């Protein structure tokens, strides 16, 4: 698992190690000890996943009070 800094402060790109074989692939999405070693020492209490049709734009909701960290996973498409 690789943790790559970005130009945005406190935003880290996490690239998992993907293990492939004849059955398909497997990878860890989240592993607390590895994330802590990568500088992300956080407790995750909620994990949401959504799927949208092509050409759909989604946004993040930021909180001014009681802010929450966001863990994003993009299977297809792009983060802008």
PDB file of C-alpha atoms in Angstrom:
ATOM      1  CA  UNK A   1       0.000   0.000   0.000  1.00  0.00           C
ATOM      2  CA  UNK A   2       1.392   3.380  -1.003  1.00  0.00           C
ATOM      3  CA  UNK A   3       0.499   6.730   0.558  1.00  0.00           C
ATOM      4  CA  UNK A   4       1.258   9.601  -1.799  1.00  0.00           C
ATOM      5  CA  UNK A   5       1.044  13.255  -0.758  1.00  0.00           C
ATOM      6  CA  UNK A   6      -0.873  15.638  -3.002  1.00  0.00           C
ATOM      7  CA  UNK A   7      -0.704  19.384  -3.603  1.00  0.00           C
ATOM      8  CA  UNK A   8      -3.751  19.784  -1.341  1.00  0.00           C
ATOM      9  CA  UNK A   9      -2.785  19.965   2.364  1.00  0.00           C
ATOM     10  CA  UNK A  10      -3.833  16.884   4.383  1.00  0.00           C
ATOM     11  CA  UNK A  11      -4.994  15.042   1.240  1.00  0.00           C
ATOM     12  CA  UNK A  12      -3.203  11.730   0.669  1.00  0.00           C
ATOM     13  CA  UNK A  13      -3.609   9.425  -2.332  1.00  0.00           C
ATOM     14  CA  UNK A  14      -3.761   5.804  -1.159  1.00  0.00           C
ATOM     15  CA  UNK A  15      -2.787   3.214  -3.756  1.00  0.00           C
ATOM     16  CA  UNK A  16      -3.510  -0.355  -2.633  1.00  0.00           C
ATOM     17  CA  UNK A  17      -1.453  -3.377  -3.615  1.00  0.00           C
ATOM     18  CA  UNK A  18      -3.705  -5.340  -5.978  1.00  0.00           C
ATOM     19  CA  UNK A  19      -3.155  -9.110  -6.003  1.00  0.00           C
ATOM     20  CA  UNK A  20      -4.313 -10.679  -9.263  1.00  0.00           C
ATOM     21  CA  UNK A  21      -4.828 -14.297 -10.283  1.00  0.00           C
ATOM     22  CA  UNK A  22      -7.128 -16.357 -12.531  1.00  0.00           C
ATOM     23  CA  UNK A  23     -10.124 -15.655 -10.256  1.00  0.00           C
ATOM     24  CA  UNK A  24      -9.819 -11.880 -10.492  1.00  0.00           C
ATOM     25  CA  UNK A  25      -8.270  -9.568  -7.927  1.00  0.00           C
ATOM     26  CA  UNK A  26      -8.158  -8.787  -4.218  1.00  0.00           C
ATOM     27  CA  UNK A  27      -6.947  -5.811  -2.222  1.00  0.00           C
ATOM     28  CA  UNK A  28      -7.261  -4.251   1.191  1.00  0.00           C
ATOM     29  CA  UNK A  29      -9.349  -1.106   1.111  1.00  0.00           C
ATOM     30  CA  UNK A  30      -8.518  -0.151   4.690  1.00  0.00           C
ATOM     31  CA  UNK A  31      -6.067  -1.463   7.270  1.00  0.00           C
ATOM     32  CA  UNK A  32      -5.739   0.662  10.435  1.00  0.00           C
ATOM     33  CA  UNK A  33      -2.066  -0.129  11.168  1.00  0.00           C
ATOM     34  CA  UNK A  34      -0.968   0.481   7.566  1.00  0.00           C
ATOM     35  CA  UNK A  35      -2.904   3.733   7.362  1.00  0.00           C
ATOM     36  CA  UNK A  36      -1.323   4.900  10.644  1.00  0.00           C
ATOM     37  CA  UNK A  37       2.133   4.096   9.232  1.00  0.00           C
ATOM     38  CA  UNK A  38       1.171   6.132   6.158  1.00  0.00           C
ATOM     39  CA  UNK A  39       0.344   9.151   8.323  1.00  0.00           C
ATOM     40  CA  UNK A  40      -3.426   8.656   8.474  1.00  0.00           C
ATOM     41  CA  UNK A  41      -4.186   7.966  12.113  1.00  0.00           C
ATOM     42  CA  UNK A  42      -7.962   8.155  12.117  1.00  0.00           C
ATOM     43  CA  UNK A  43     -10.880   6.158  13.432  1.00  0.00           C
ATOM     44  CA  UNK A  44     -13.391   5.330  10.717  1.00  0.00           C
ATOM     45  CA  UNK A  45     -16.943   5.049  11.995  1.00  0.00           C
ATOM     46  CA  UNK A  46     -18.814   5.148   8.694  1.00  0.00           C
ATOM     47  CA  UNK A  47     -18.115   3.733   5.213  1.00  0.00           C
ATOM     48  CA  UNK A  48     -20.427   4.586   2.327  1.00  0.00           C
ATOM     49  CA  UNK A  49     -20.308   3.489  -1.291  1.00  0.00           C
ATOM     50  CA  UNK A  50     -22.369   4.749  -4.190  1.00  0.00           C
ATOM     51  CA  UNK A  51     -22.587   4.069  -7.892  1.00  0.00           C
ATOM     52  CA  UNK A  52     -23.710   6.605 -10.454  1.00  0.00           C
ATOM     53  CA  UNK A  53     -24.367   6.449 -14.195  1.00  0.00           C
ATOM     54  CA  UNK A  54     -21.893   7.878 -16.692  1.00  0.00           C
ATOM     55  CA  UNK A  55     -21.403  11.679 -16.719  1.00  0.00           C
ATOM     56  CA  UNK A  56     -22.701  12.130 -13.163  1.00  0.00           C
ATOM     57  CA  UNK A  57     -20.985  14.746 -11.031  1.00  0.00           C
ATOM     58  CA  UNK A  58     -20.947  14.261  -7.265  1.00  0.00           C
ATOM     59  CA  UNK A  59     -19.625  16.562  -4.574  1.00  0.00           C
ATOM     60  CA  UNK A  60     -18.357  16.297  -1.029  1.00  0.00           C
ATOM     61  CA  UNK A  61     -20.168  17.932   1.826  1.00  0.00           C
ATOM     62  CA  UNK A  62     -17.763  19.840   4.052  1.00  0.00           C
ATOM     63  CA  UNK A  63     -18.620  20.655   7.664  1.00  0.00           C
ATOM     64  CA  UNK A  64     -17.569  23.962   9.234  1.00  0.00           C
ATOM     65  CA  UNK A  65     -18.381  22.653  12.696  1.00  0.00           C
ATOM     66  CA  UNK A  66     -17.562  19.082  13.723  1.00  0.00           C
ATOM     67  CA  UNK A  67     -15.543  18.430  10.531  1.00  0.00           C
ATOM     68  CA  UNK A  68     -15.103  14.881   9.256  1.00  0.00           C
ATOM     69  CA  UNK A  69     -12.251  13.362   7.298  1.00  0.00           C
ATOM     70  CA  UNK A  70     -13.187  11.768   3.985  1.00  0.00           C
ATOM     71  CA  UNK A  71     -11.855   8.522   2.536  1.00  0.00           C
ATOM     72  CA  UNK A  72     -12.617   8.352  -1.191  1.00  0.00           C
ATOM     73  CA  UNK A  73     -12.343   5.338  -3.448  1.00  0.00           C
ATOM     74  CA  UNK A  74     -12.806   5.771  -7.190  1.00  0.00           C
ATOM     75  CA  UNK A  75     -13.261   2.573  -9.194  1.00  0.00           C
ATOM     76  CA  UNK A  76     -13.830   4.296 -12.521  1.00  0.00           C
ATOM     77  CA  UNK A  77     -13.761   7.908 -13.595  1.00  0.00           C
ATOM     78  CA  UNK A  78     -11.778  10.717 -12.016  1.00  0.00           C
ATOM     79  CA  UNK A  79     -11.497  12.973  -9.015  1.00  0.00           C
ATOM     80  CA  UNK A  80     -11.281  16.628 -10.008  1.00  0.00           C
TER      81      UNK A  80
END
